[in-house]
CSV table of C-alpha atoms in Angstrom, one decimal:
chain,number,residue,atom,x,y,z
M,472,GLY,CA,0.0,0.0,0.0
M,473,GLN,CA,1.3,3.4,-1.0
M,474,SER,CA,-0.3,6.6,0.1
M,475,PRO,CA,0.5,10.2,1.2
M,476,PRO,CA,2.1,10.0,4.7
M,477,ALA,CA,0.2,13.1,6.0
M,478,SER,CA,1.3,14.5,9.3
M,479,VAL,CA,3.9,11.7,9.9
M,480,TYR,CA,6.0,13.6,7.3
M,481,LYS,CA,6.3,16.5,9.7
M,482,ILE,CA,9.0,14.5,11.4
M,483,ILE,CA,11.1,15.0,8.2
M,484,THR,CA,10.3,18.7,7.9
M,485,ALA,CA,11.2,19.3,11.6
M,486,MET,CA,14.4,17.3,11.2
M,487,ALA,CA,15.5,19.1,8.0
M,488,GLY,CA,14.6,22.5,9.5
M,489,LEU,CA,16.6,21.9,12.6
M,490,GLU,CA,19.6,20.3,10.9
M,491,GLU,CA,19.8,23.1,8.3
M,492,GLY,CA,19.5,25.8,10.8
M,493,ILE,CA,16.2,27.2,9.5
M,494,ILE,CA,14.8,26.8,13.0
M,495,ASP,CA,16.0,25.9,16.4
M,496,LYS,CA,14.1,24.6,19.5
M,497,ASN,CA,13.1,28.2,20.4
M,498,THR,CA,11.9,29.4,17.0
M,499,LEU,CA,8.3,30.6,17.1
M,500,PHE,CA,5.7,30.9,14.3
M,501,GLU,CA,2.3,32.3,14.8
M,502,CYS,CA,-0.6,30.1,13.7
M,503,SER,CA,-3.8,31.9,13.1
M,504,GLY,CA,-5.4,29.0,11.3
M,505,ARG,CA,-4.2,30.1,7.9
M,506,TYR,CA,-1.1,30.9,5.9
M,507,LYS,CA,-1.0,33.3,2.9
M,508,HIS,CA,1.2,32.3,0.0
M,509,GLY,CA,1.0,34.1,-3.3
M,510,ASN,CA,-2.7,34.5,-4.1
M,511,ARG,CA,-3.7,31.4,-2.1
M,512,THR,CA,-4.5,30.7,1.5
M,513,TYR,CA,-3.4,27.5,3.0
M,514,ARG,CA,-5.3,26.4,6.1
M,515,CYS,CA,-4.3,24.7,9.3
M,516,TRP,CA,-6.4,21.7,10.4
M,517,LYS,CA,-7.3,23.8,13.5
M,518,ARG,CA,-9.4,26.5,11.9
M,519,TRP,CA,-9.0,29.0,14.7
M,520,GLY,CA,-5.3,28.5,14.9
M,521,HIS,CA,-2.8,27.2,17.5
M,522,GLY,CA,-1.2,30.6,18.4
M,523,GLN,CA,2.5,30.7,19.0
M,524,MET,CA,4.2,27.4,18.2
M,525,ASP,CA,7.8,26.1,18.7
M,526,VAL,CA,8.9,22.9,17.0
M,527,VAL,CA,8.0,20.6,20.0
M,528,ALA,CA,4.5,22.1,20.3
M,529,ALA,CA,4.1,22.0,16.5
M,530,LEU,CA,4.9,18.3,16.4
M,531,SER,CA,2.8,17.6,19.4
M,532,GLN,CA,-0.3,19.4,18.1
M,533,SER,CA,0.5,18.8,14.4
M,534,CYS,CA,0.3,22.5,13.4
M,535,ASP,CA,0.2,22.8,9.6
M,536,VAL,CA,1.2,26.5,9.6
M,537,PHE,CA,4.4,25.9,11.5
M,538,PHE,CA,5.5,23.4,8.9
M,539,TYR,CA,4.4,25.5,6.0
M,540,ASN,CA,6.9,28.1,7.2
M,541,VAL,CA,9.7,25.6,7.6
M,542,GLY,CA,9.0,23.8,4.3
M,543,LYS,CA,8.9,27.1,2.3
M,544,ALA,CA,12.3,28.0,3.7
M,545,LEU,CA,13.8,24.6,3.0
M,546,GLY,CA,12.4,24.0,-0.5
M,547,VAL,CA,11.3,20.7,-2.0
M,548,ASP,CA,14.7,19.3,-2.9
M,549,LYS,CA,16.1,19.7,0.6
M,550,LEU,CA,13.0,18.1,2.0
M,551,ALA,CA,13.4,15.2,-0.5
M,552,TRP,CA,17.0,14.7,0.5
M,553,TYR,CA,16.1,14.2,4.2
M,554,ALA,CA,13.1,12.0,3.4
M,555,SER,CA,15.2,9.7,1.2
M,556,ALA,CA,18.0,9.6,3.8
M,557,CYS,CA,15.4,8.5,6.4
M,558,GLY,CA,14.3,5.6,4.1
M,559,LEU,CA,11.2,7.0,2.5
M,560,GLY,CA,10.6,6.5,-1.2
M,561,LYS,CA,12.6,3.3,-1.4
M,562,LYS,CA,12.1,-0.4,-0.6
M,563,THR,CA,13.0,-1.4,3.0
M,564,GLY,CA,14.4,-4.8,1.8
M,565,ILE,CA,11.9,-6.9,3.7
M,566,MET,CA,11.6,-10.4,2.3
M,567,LEU,CA,8.0,-10.0,0.9
M,568,ASP,CA,6.9,-10.0,-2.7
M,569,LYS,CA,5.6,-6.8,-4.3
M,570,GLU,CA,6.9,-4.3,-1.8
M,571,GLY,CA,6.3,-0.8,-3.1
M,572,CYS,CA,8.9,2.0,-3.3
M,573,GLY,CA,6.6,5.0,-2.7
M,574,LEU,CA,7.6,8.4,-4.1
M,575,ILE,CA,9.5,11.3,-2.8
M,576,PRO,CA,9.0,14.2,-5.3
M,577,THR,CA,11.7,16.7,-6.4
M,578,ALA,CA,11.6,19.6,-8.8
M,579,ALA,CA,13.5,17.6,-11.4
M,580,TRP,CA,11.1,14.6,-11.0
M,581,LYS,CA,8.0,16.8,-11.7
M,582,LYS,CA,9.6,18.4,-14.7
M,583,ARG,CA,10.7,15.0,-16.1
M,584,ARG,CA,7.4,13.2,-15.3
M,585,ILE,CA,4.8,15.9,-16.0
M,586,GLY,CA,6.7,18.5,-18.0
M,587,ILE,CA,5.8,21.4,-15.7
M,588,SER,CA,8.1,23.3,-13.4
M,589,TRP,CA,7.7,22.9,-9.6
M,590,GLN,CA,5.5,25.6,-8.0
M,591,SER,CA,6.5,27.0,-4.6
M,592,GLY,CA,3.0,26.3,-3.2
M,593,GLU,CA,3.5,22.6,-3.8
M,594,THR,CA,6.3,22.6,-1.3
M,595,LEU,CA,3.9,23.7,1.4
M,596,SER,CA,1.8,20.6,0.7
M,597,VAL,CA,4.8,18.3,0.6
M,598,ALA,CA,6.0,19.8,4.0
M,599,ILE,CA,2.9,18.4,5.7
M,600,GLY,CA,3.0,15.1,3.9
M,601,GLN,CA,0.5,15.7,1.1
M,602,GLY,CA,1.0,16.5,-2.6
M,603,TYR,CA,2.9,13.9,-4.6
M,604,ASN,CA,4.4,12.2,-1.5
M,605,LEU,CA,3.8,8.4,-1.3
M,606,VAL,CA,5.1,6.1,1.4
M,607,THR,CA,4.3,2.6,2.6
M,608,PRO,CA,3.3,1.8,6.2
M,609,LEU,CA,6.4,-0.2,6.5
M,610,GLN,CA,8.6,2.7,5.6
M,611,VAL,CA,6.9,4.8,8.3
M,612,LEU,CA,7.4,2.0,10.8
M,613,VAL,CA,11.2,1.8,10.0
M,614,LEU,CA,11.4,5.6,10.3
M,615,THR,CA,9.7,5.8,13.7
M,616,GLY,CA,11.6,2.8,14.9
M,617,ALA,CA,14.9,4.5,14.1
M,618,ILE,CA,13.7,7.6,16.0
M,619,ALA,CA,12.9,5.4,19.0
M,620,ASN,CA,16.1,3.5,19.0
M,621,GLY,CA,18.4,6.5,18.7
M,622,GLY,CA,18.8,6.9,15.0
M,623,ILE,CA,19.7,3.4,13.6
M,624,ILE,CA,17.8,2.3,10.4
M,625,TYR,CA,17.4,-1.4,10.4
M,626,GLU,CA,16.2,-3.7,7.5
M,627,PRO,CA,12.9,-5.2,8.8
M,628,SER,CA,12.4,-8.9,8.7
M,629,MET,CA,9.5,-11.3,9.3
M,630,VAL,CA,11.3,-14.1,11.1
M,631,LYS,CA,13.8,-13.7,14.0
M,632,ARG,CA,14.6,-17.4,14.4
M,633,ILE,CA,13.5,-20.9,13.4
M,634,ASP,CA,13.9,-23.9,15.7
M,635,ASP,CA,13.4,-27.6,14.8
M,636,SER,CA,11.2,-29.9,16.9
M,637,GLY,CA,14.1,-30.7,19.2
M,638,GLY,CA,14.8,-27.0,20.0
M,639,LYS,CA,17.8,-26.7,17.8
M,640,ILE,CA,18.2,-23.4,16.0
M,641,VAL,CA,18.1,-24.0,12.2
M,642,TYR,CA,17.9,-20.4,11.2
M,643,LYS,CA,18.7,-17.2,12.9
M,644,ARG,CA,18.2,-13.7,11.4
M,645,GLU,CA,21.2,-11.5,11.7
M,646,THR,CA,20.4,-7.9,12.5
M,647,LYS,CA,21.1,-5.7,9.4
M,648,VAL,CA,21.8,-2.0,9.8
M,649,VAL,CA,21.2,-0.1,6.5
M,650,GLY,CA,21.8,3.4,7.6
M,651,ARG,CA,21.4,6.2,10.2
M,652,LEU,CA,19.0,9.1,10.5
M,653,PRO,CA,20.6,12.3,9.1
M,654,CYS,CA,20.5,14.2,12.3
M,655,SER,CA,22.4,14.8,15.5
M,656,GLU,CA,21.5,13.3,18.8
M,657,LYS,CA,20.6,16.7,20.1
M,658,ILE,CA,18.1,17.2,17.3
M,659,LEU,CA,16.7,13.7,17.7
M,660,LYS,CA,16.0,14.4,21.4
M,661,ILE,CA,13.9,17.5,20.3
M,662,ILE,CA,11.9,15.4,17.8
M,663,LYS,CA,11.4,12.6,20.4
M,664,LYS,CA,10.1,15.1,22.9
M,665,GLY,CA,7.5,16.4,20.4
M,666,LEU,CA,6.4,12.9,19.5
M,667,TRP,CA,6.2,11.9,23.2
M,668,GLU,CA,3.9,14.9,23.8
M,669,VAL,CA,1.6,13.7,20.9
M,670,VAL,CA,0.4,10.9,23.1
M,671,ASN,CA,1.1,12.1,26.6
M,672,THR,CA,-0.2,15.7,26.8
M,673,LYS,CA,-3.7,17.1,26.8
M,674,ASN,CA,-3.3,18.9,23.4
M,675,GLY,CA,-1.4,16.2,21.7
M,676,THR,CA,-3.0,14.9,18.5
């Protein structure tokens, strides 16, 4: 199954923004429930707005406007680099048939595929996990697992071990590391705090 990741992708936008110095843990953006870009208004899911948001609160409450700001400053190609480095848009390597790759769009991809230049407003949609983005549930699982374990990206597997009827091990899966998240431990702690607050605070989504 391949579908837009939606707000899970805000992990990528936060990581890229922090690593690239676009924001730090104290950066604030005002969310009034809408974001004006060119001649269009992009809305937050919370119509009346979240007010002042830092990155931890924005992750916790899934504030679209915060990530519109960060995504606009980063651009689609920088977002794509971080998404790919985190394992999105590529097969995980699990031993199952017909695993999908998903899709992480870039400006060059759109030009090549559709023949039209990338529009800056499309980056806003990508930054909150919409637009052309496609991921599999397994890619999201690998990403969130890597955040939880301190940054190591593992190849997922279906079987840990097989024993015969006498208890003898006939197969044992060796742990396979395929990469690391492209962020420092300091930044990973900020992201983990935001994700912890998603499920442990009153306003968390």
